[in-house]
């Protein structure tokens, strides 16, 4: 037991000694760290002072270099500005000279081109005048041919219409005579029936008056009244040969008077639709021809007359006359 207590005491003494040694070592280390920190602070202060001096010196050197560089740049800019000004002056002078030369050259080209153009226009104008004269002569000849052809067609058409009119007039005259005979017979029958009816009525009236006289003046002398009987005309309607105007003798059924055949003239009512047909026909042409060009083309004129006659149901001569009038109006 005593030995155990001694061992504990010895162990305690040992721990206390180790602790005192550890505390002493820590104190020494703390002192050493304080010295090291002091030395490091002094070194840092020296380094910072040296760095500040170095930075000030570098700033001063850089400022001096910048001033020297700025002066050099100013001199260089002045030199370059003078060079650029000289270059621009030379360039402007060269451009002015080149522009003057170009203007002279272009003016000469314009004069040459104008002279050539005037010459060409003169030749074209002369050629057009010659072509126009030739076309005019050709159109005049064509118009004369068309006029002659149209006159022949119109004369033939008038002859045919005159023959048709004479035949129609003869037929109407025969119909008139037939109707006069029928009306004459009908009026004769009607007049005979009326005459017979009048005689019967007169006899009835005579009997009625006789009976009335006997009933009123019985035994006295009565005056005999002779009835008036209408006289039957032997020729109630007359004859066309006796009457100067056959139509006046037959008033109940008047007949149209046969007029003398007259010359057939152009119907102005068809001119509007003929002109519209001509305008539509010319506008539908793929050649975009004018009226004068259409008149100068015989095939086109024949086709126009054929289509117009079939479509409008008019004479080709009317269409041709309208076409010529429109062509003359467009040329003037």
Tab-separated table of C-alpha atoms in Angstrom:
chain	number	residue	atom	x	y	z
A	1	UNK	CA	0.000	0.000	0.000
A	2	UNK	CA	2.777	2.390	0.834
A	3	UNK	CA	4.617	1.505	-2.282
A	4	UNK	CA	1.491	2.174	-4.317
A	5	UNK	CA	1.110	5.613	-2.734
A	6	UNK	CA	4.686	6.351	-3.476
A	7	UNK	CA	4.202	5.328	-7.048
A	8	UNK	CA	1.223	7.633	-7.314
A	9	UNK	CA	3.165	10.469	-5.749
A	10	UNK	CA	6.100	9.812	-8.041
A	11	UNK	CA	3.759	9.778	-11.052
A	12	UNK	CA	2.220	13.022	-9.868
A	13	UNK	CA	5.563	14.636	-9.449
A	14	UNK	CA	6.488	13.454	-12.891
A	15	UNK	CA	3.322	14.941	-14.396
A	16	UNK	CA	3.861	18.229	-12.609
A	17	UNK	CA	7.429	18.354	-13.867
A	18	UNK	CA	6.299	17.597	-17.437
A	19	UNK	CA	3.694	20.317	-17.172
A	20	UNK	CA	6.227	22.828	-15.867
A	21	UNK	CA	8.590	21.880	-18.677
A	22	UNK	CA	5.793	22.239	-21.227
A	23	UNK	CA	4.819	25.658	-19.851
A	24	UNK	CA	8.419	26.789	-19.917
A	25	UNK	CA	8.784	25.611	-23.528
A	26	UNK	CA	5.576	27.429	-24.491
A	27	UNK	CA	6.814	30.623	-22.846
A	28	UNK	CA	10.076	30.415	-24.718
A	29	UNK	CA	8.223	29.738	-27.945
A	30	UNK	CA	5.940	32.736	-27.316
A	31	UNK	CA	8.933	34.982	-26.700
A	32	UNK	CA	10.596	33.657	-29.832
A	33	UNK	CA	7.440	34.258	-31.894
A	34	UNK	CA	7.232	37.809	-30.574
A	35	UNK	CA	10.794	38.403	-31.645
A	36	UNK	CA	10.151	36.867	-34.995
A	37	UNK	CA	7.043	39.023	-35.485
A	38	UNK	CA	8.957	42.136	-34.501
A	39	UNK	CA	11.714	41.298	-36.950
A	40	UNK	CA	9.169	40.511	-39.681
A	41	UNK	CA	7.329	43.794	-39.024
A	42	UNK	CA	10.547	45.748	-39.290
A	43	UNK	CA	11.489	43.941	-42.472
A	44	UNK	CA	8.003	44.577	-43.909
A	45	UNK	CA	8.190	48.270	-43.033
A	46	UNK	CA	11.548	48.529	-44.728
A	47	UNK	CA	10.216	46.695	-47.790
A	48	UNK	CA	7.184	48.933	-47.985
A	49	UNK	CA	9.272	52.061	-47.687
A	50	UNK	CA	11.594	50.816	-50.416
A	51	UNK	CA	8.641	49.825	-52.610
A	52	UNK	CA	7.054	53.263	-52.134
A	53	UNK	CA	10.265	54.989	-53.115
A	54	UNK	CA	10.607	52.692	-56.136
A	55	UNK	CA	7.006	53.361	-57.200
A	56	UNK	CA	7.480	57.115	-56.879
A	57	UNK	CA	10.615	56.910	-58.957
A	58	UNK	CA	8.838	54.754	-61.577
A	59	UNK	CA	5.903	57.147	-61.713
A	60	UNK	CA	8.214	60.083	-62.219
A	61	UNK	CA	10.083	58.211	-64.968
A	62	UNK	CA	6.850	57.140	-66.655
A	63	UNK	CA	5.510	60.702	-66.541
A	64	UNK	CA	8.717	61.976	-68.101
A	65	UNK	CA	8.539	59.266	-70.785
A	66	UNK	CA	4.857	60.095	-71.429
A	67	UNK	CA	5.638	63.774	-71.815
A	68	UNK	CA	8.476	63.003	-74.205
A	69	UNK	CA	6.225	60.586	-76.142
A	70	UNK	CA	3.390	63.149	-76.320
A	71	UNK	CA	5.749	65.748	-77.711
A	72	UNK	CA	7.040	63.258	-80.244
A	73	UNK	CA	3.497	62.359	-81.241
A	74	UNK	CA	2.583	66.010	-81.625
A	75	UNK	CA	5.544	66.549	-83.903
A	76	UNK	CA	4.678	63.395	-85.835
A	77	UNK	CA	1.008	64.475	-86.175
A	78	UNK	CA	2.097	67.899	-87.418
A	79	UNK	CA	4.364	66.291	-90.002
A	80	UNK	CA	1.699	63.840	-91.102
A	81	UNK	CA	-0.923	66.594	-91.291
A	82	UNK	CA	1.302	68.617	-93.582
A	83	UNK	CA	1.949	65.517	-95.718
A	84	UNK	CA	-1.771	64.677	-95.921
A	85	UNK	CA	-2.646	68.270	-96.788
A	86	UNK	CA	-0.055	68.262	-99.548
A	87	UNK	CA	-1.335	64.895	-100.801
A	88	UNK	CA	-4.970	66.082	-100.804
A	89	UNK	CA	-3.993	69.271	-102.607
A	90	UNK	CA	-2.182	67.293	-105.299
A	91	UNK	CA	-5.087	64.818	-105.507
A	92	UNK	CA	-7.602	67.669	-105.878
A	93	UNK	CA	-5.528	69.278	-108.609
A	94	UNK	CA	-5.229	65.956	-110.433
A	95	UNK	CA	-8.963	65.344	-110.151
A	96	UNK	CA	-9.755	68.812	-111.433
A	97	UNK	CA	-7.493	68.245	-114.443
A	98	UNK	CA	-8.999	64.804	-115.077
A	99	UNK	CA	-12.549	66.196	-114.747
A	100	UNK	CA	-11.747	68.970	-117.194
A	101	UNK	CA	-10.355	66.445	-119.658
A	102	UNK	CA	-13.384	64.162	-119.179
A	103	UNK	CA	-15.755	67.072	-119.728
A	104	UNK	CA	-13.988	68.010	-122.944
A	105	UNK	CA	-14.039	64.409	-124.124
A	106	UNK	CA	-17.715	63.962	-123.250
A	107	UNK	CA	-18.654	67.234	-124.896
A	108	UNK	CA	-16.903	66.082	-128.060
A	109	UNK	CA	-18.690	62.702	-127.879
A	110	UNK	CA	-22.033	64.466	-127.410
A	111	UNK	CA	-21.411	66.720	-130.390
A	112	UNK	CA	-20.423	63.726	-132.511
A	113	UNK	CA	-23.409	61.695	-131.365
A	114	UNK	CA	-25.774	64.626	-131.940
A	115	UNK	CA	-24.500	65.063	-135.465
A	116	UNK	CA	-24.926	61.347	-136.197
A	117	UNK	CA	-28.403	61.319	-134.645
A	118	UNK	CA	-29.505	64.319	-136.688
A	119	UNK	CA	-28.255	62.673	-139.851
A	120	UNK	CA	-30.078	59.444	-139.018
A	121	UNK	CA	-33.269	61.339	-138.167
A	122	UNK	CA	-33.108	63.182	-141.477
A	123	UNK	CA	-32.748	59.900	-143.376
A	124	UNK	CA	-35.576	58.305	-141.336
A	125	UNK	CA	-37.804	61.345	-141.906
A	126	UNK	CA	-37.200	61.256	-145.638
A	127	UNK	CA	-37.852	57.519	-145.731
A	128	UNK	CA	-41.072	57.980	-143.767
A	129	UNK	CA	-42.215	60.739	-146.107
A	130	UNK	CA	-41.589	58.486	-149.112
A	131	UNK	CA	-43.368	55.567	-147.442
A	132	UNK	CA	-46.254	57.831	-146.409
A	133	UNK	CA	-46.669	59.116	-149.956
A	134	UNK	CA	-46.596	55.590	-151.325
A	135	UNK	CA	-49.112	54.426	-148.703
A	136	UNK	CA	-51.328	57.410	-149.414
A	137	UNK	CA	-51.319	56.681	-153.138
A	138	UNK	CA	-52.043	53.021	-152.429
A	139	UNK	CA	-54.858	53.907	-150.016
A	140	UNK	CA	-56.383	56.342	-152.495
A	141	UNK	CA	-56.295	53.702	-155.209
A	142	UNK	CA	-57.783	51.130	-152.857
A	143	UNK	CA	-60.494	53.554	-151.737
A	144	UNK	CA	-61.332	54.305	-155.371
A	145	UNK	CA	-61.510	50.579	-156.127
A	146	UNK	CA	-63.684	50.020	-153.077
A	147	UNK	CA	-65.898	52.956	-154.017
A	148	UNK	CA	-66.353	51.578	-157.530
A	149	UNK	CA	-67.036	48.092	-156.204
A	150	UNK	CA	-69.437	49.470	-153.626
A	151	UNK	CA	-71.264	51.532	-156.255
A	152	UNK	CA	-71.644	48.430	-158.420
A	153	UNK	CA	-72.916	46.415	-155.466
A	154	UNK	CA	-75.330	49.183	-154.483
A	155	UNK	CA	-76.652	49.427	-158.068
A	156	UNK	CA	-77.156	45.651	-158.215
A	157	UNK	CA	-78.804	45.724	-154.804
A	158	UNK	CA	-81.116	48.575	-155.851
A	159	UNK	CA	-82.071	46.716	-159.018
A	160	UNK	CA	-82.831	43.557	-157.038
A	161	UNK	CA	-84.818	45.486	-154.427
A	162	UNK	CA	-86.705	47.387	-157.159
A	163	UNK	CA	-87.650	44.116	-158.855
A	164	UNK	CA	-88.773	42.667	-155.518
A	165	UNK	CA	-90.745	45.842	-154.748
A	166	UNK	CA	-92.528	45.764	-158.139
A	167	UNK	CA	-93.456	42.115	-157.666
A	168	UNK	CA	-94.639	42.823	-154.129
A	169	UNK	CA	-96.674	45.819	-155.364
A	170	UNK	CA	-98.354	43.705	-158.057
A	171	UNK	CA	-99.152	41.025	-155.488
A	172	UNK	CA	-100.603	43.593	-153.090
A	173	UNK	CA	-102.700	45.127	-155.919
A	174	UNK	CA	-104.126	41.690	-156.754
A	175	UNK	CA	-104.862	41.081	-153.070
A	176	UNK	CA	-106.588	44.480	-152.925
A	177	UNK	CA	-108.802	43.653	-155.894
A	178	UNK	CA	-109.679	40.273	-154.384
A	179	UNK	CA	-110.557	41.884	-151.070
A	180	UNK	CA	-112.693	44.551	-152.831
A	181	UNK	CA	-114.667	41.832	-154.605
A	182	UNK	CA	-115.177	39.929	-151.340
A	183	UNK	CA	-116.254	43.083	-149.504
A	184	UNK	CA	-118.569	44.043	-152.352
A	185	UNK	CA	-120.274	40.663	-152.250
A	186	UNK	CA	-120.530	40.776	-148.449
A	187	UNK	CA	-121.985	44.309	-148.489
A	188	UNK	CA	-124.511	43.337	-151.213
A	189	UNK	CA	-125.744	40.418	-149.110
A	190	UNK	CA	-125.937	42.649	-146.018
A	191	UNK	CA	-127.865	45.372	-147.950
A	192	UNK	CA	-130.384	42.826	-149.325
A	193	UNK	CA	-130.961	41.414	-145.834
A	194	UNK	CA	-131.441	44.910	-144.425
A	195	UNK	CA	-133.873	45.820	-147.253
A	196	UNK	CA	-135.960	42.696	-146.630
A	197	UNK	CA	-135.979	43.385	-142.900
A	198	UNK	CA	-137.071	47.007	-143.555
A	199	UNK	CA	-140.012	45.854	-145.756
A	200	UNK	CA	-141.113	43.391	-143.061
A	201	UNK	CA	-140.920	46.077	-140.375
A	202	UNK	CA	-142.909	48.506	-142.609
A	203	UNK	CA	-145.667	45.933	-143.117
A	204	UNK	CA	-145.827	45.241	-139.375
A	205	UNK	CA	-146.049	48.968	-138.699
A	206	UNK	CA	-148.849	49.336	-141.264
A	207	UNK	CA	-150.855	46.552	-139.626
A	208	UNK	CA	-150.285	48.017	-136.149
A	209	UNK	CA	-151.465	51.477	-137.272
A	210	UNK	CA	-154.515	50.010	-138.965
A	211	UNK	CA	-155.479	48.112	-135.823
A	212	UNK	CA	-154.880	51.197	-133.711
A	213	UNK	CA	-157.032	53.352	-136.028
A	214	UNK	CA	-159.878	50.845	-135.928
A	215	UNK	CA	-159.818	50.656	-132.125
A	216	UNK	CA	-159.731	54.462	-131.598
A	217	UNK	CA	-161.840	55.824	-134.456
A	218	UNK	CA	-164.139	52.922	-135.002
A	219	UNK	CA	-166.614	53.703	-137.790
A	220	UNK	CA	-164.863	56.934	-138.803
A	221	UNK	CA	-162.689	57.525	-141.796
A	222	UNK	CA	-159.093	57.046	-141.117
A	223	UNK	CA	-156.249	58.488	-143.035
A	224	UNK	CA	-154.173	55.838	-144.694
A	225	UNK	CA	-150.497	56.115	-143.878
A	226	UNK	CA	-148.164	54.827	-146.474
A	227	UNK	CA	-145.060	53.300	-144.904
A	228	UNK	CA	-141.743	54.485	-146.112
A	229	UNK	CA	-139.821	51.598	-147.584
A	230	UNK	CA	-136.107	52.176	-148.222
A	231	UNK	CA	-135.052	51.764	-151.801
A	232	UNK	CA	-132.489	49.080	-152.502
A	233	UNK	CA	-129.517	50.465	-154.431
A	234	UNK	CA	-128.617	48.412	-157.418
A	235	UNK	CA	-124.953	49.136	-156.892
A	236	UNK	CA	-124.523	49.627	-153.093
A	237	UNK	CA	-120.774	49.453	-152.951
A	238	UNK	CA	-119.784	50.682	-156.357
A	239	UNK	CA	-117.088	49.238	-158.527
A	240	UNK	CA	-113.368	49.996	-158.476
A	241	UNK	CA	-113.587	51.098	-162.097
A	242	UNK	CA	-116.413	53.646	-161.421
A	243	UNK	CA	-114.925	55.041	-158.196
A	244	UNK	CA	-111.770	57.142	-158.523
A	245	UNK	CA	-110.694	55.975	-155.086
A	246	UNK	CA	-111.641	52.316	-154.470
A	247	UNK	CA	-110.708	52.517	-150.823
A	248	UNK	CA	-113.225	55.313	-150.087
A	249	UNK	CA	-116.093	53.105	-151.264
A	250	UNK	CA	-115.311	50.441	-148.622
A	251	UNK	CA	-115.123	52.308	-145.345
A	252	UNK	CA	-115.905	49.413	-142.951
A	253	UNK	CA	-112.802	47.449	-143.996
A	254	UNK	CA	-110.260	49.907	-145.376
A	255	UNK	CA	-107.497	48.432	-147.441
A	256	UNK	CA	-103.961	49.856	-147.596
A	257	UNK	CA	-103.214	51.945	-150.643
A	258	UNK	CA	-100.500	50.416	-152.770
A	259	UNK	CA	-97.726	52.990	-152.991
A	260	UNK	CA	-95.376	53.429	-155.839
A	261	UNK	CA	-92.041	51.606	-155.386
A	262	UNK	CA	-89.453	54.033	-154.076
A	263	UNK	CA	-85.737	53.862	-153.969
A	264	UNK	CA	-84.346	52.052	-150.895
A	265	UNK	CA	-82.153	54.352	-148.810
A	266	UNK	CA	-79.759	53.638	-145.973
A	267	UNK	CA	-81.441	53.100	-142.605
A	268	UNK	CA	-79.837	55.492	-140.078
A	269	UNK	CA	-80.946	53.247	-137.207
A	270	UNK	CA	-78.329	50.644	-138.169
A	271	UNK	CA	-75.378	53.057	-138.244
A	272	UNK	CA	-74.820	52.917	-134.470
A	273	UNK	CA	-74.702	49.154	-134.181
A	274	UNK	CA	-72.603	48.896	-137.380
A	275	UNK	CA	-70.033	51.335	-135.947
A	276	UNK	CA	-69.966	49.396	-132.653
A	277	UNK	CA	-69.503	46.130	-134.550
A	278	UNK	CA	-66.618	47.642	-136.568
A	279	UNK	CA	-64.937	48.938	-133.383
A	280	UNK	CA	-65.287	45.525	-131.671
A	281	UNK	CA	-63.995	43.703	-134.735
A	282	UNK	CA	-60.916	45.950	-135.068
A	283	UNK	CA	-60.160	45.709	-131.322
A	284	UNK	CA	-60.187	41.886	-131.502
A	285	UNK	CA	-57.581	41.762	-134.270
A	286	UNK	CA	-54.242	40.315	-133.121
A	287	UNK	CA	-52.303	42.764	-135.333
A	288	UNK	CA	-53.539	45.872	-133.427
A	289	UNK	CA	-54.321	47.501	-136.786
A	290	UNK	CA	-55.884	50.923	-137.205
A	291	UNK	CA	-58.954	51.635	-139.314
A	292	UNK	CA	-56.814	52.761	-142.270
A	293	UNK	CA	-54.764	49.568	-142.074
A	294	UNK	CA	-57.945	47.508	-141.941
A	295	UNK	CA	-59.294	49.336	-145.013
A	296	UNK	CA	-56.015	48.642	-146.860
A	297	UNK	CA	-56.272	44.895	-146.124
A	298	UNK	CA	-58.767	43.432	-148.587
A	299	UNK	CA	-58.977	40.024	-146.877
A	300	UNK	CA	-59.778	41.675	-143.551
A	301	UNK	CA	-62.427	43.879	-145.212
A	302	UNK	CA	-64.075	40.870	-146.849
A	303	UNK	CA	-64.089	38.982	-143.537
A	304	UNK	CA	-65.517	42.045	-141.747
A	305	UNK	CA	-68.316	42.422	-144.324
A	306	UNK	CA	-69.173	38.708	-144.148
A	307	UNK	CA	-69.274	38.588	-140.342
A	308	UNK	CA	-71.211	41.873	-140.143
A	309	UNK	CA	-73.823	40.721	-142.665
A	310	UNK	CA	-74.333	37.420	-140.808
A	311	UNK	CA	-74.322	38.979	-137.317
A	312	UNK	CA	-76.246	42.232	-137.884
A	313	UNK	CA	-78.473	40.995	-140.737
A	314	UNK	CA	-77.706	44.108	-142.793
A	315	UNK	CA	-76.388	44.694	-146.300
A	316	UNK	CA	-72.606	44.508	-146.757
A	317	UNK	CA	-72.730	47.852	-148.573
A	318	UNK	CA	-74.029	49.567	-145.404
A	319	UNK	CA	-71.131	48.098	-143.404
A	320	UNK	CA	-68.627	49.134	-146.064
A	321	UNK	CA	-69.954	52.710	-146.206
A	322	UNK	CA	-69.803	52.989	-142.422
A	323	UNK	CA	-66.239	51.591	-142.394
A	324	UNK	CA	-65.104	54.109	-145.036
A	325	UNK	CA	-66.698	57.016	-143.148
A	326	UNK	CA	-65.012	55.930	-139.898
A	327	UNK	CA	-61.658	55.557	-141.656
A	328	UNK	CA	-61.969	59.040	-143.202
A	329	UNK	CA	-62.921	60.476	-139.795
A	330	UNK	CA	-59.911	58.854	-138.080
A	331	UNK	CA	-57.495	60.078	-140.777
A	332	UNK	CA	-58.669	63.683	-140.419
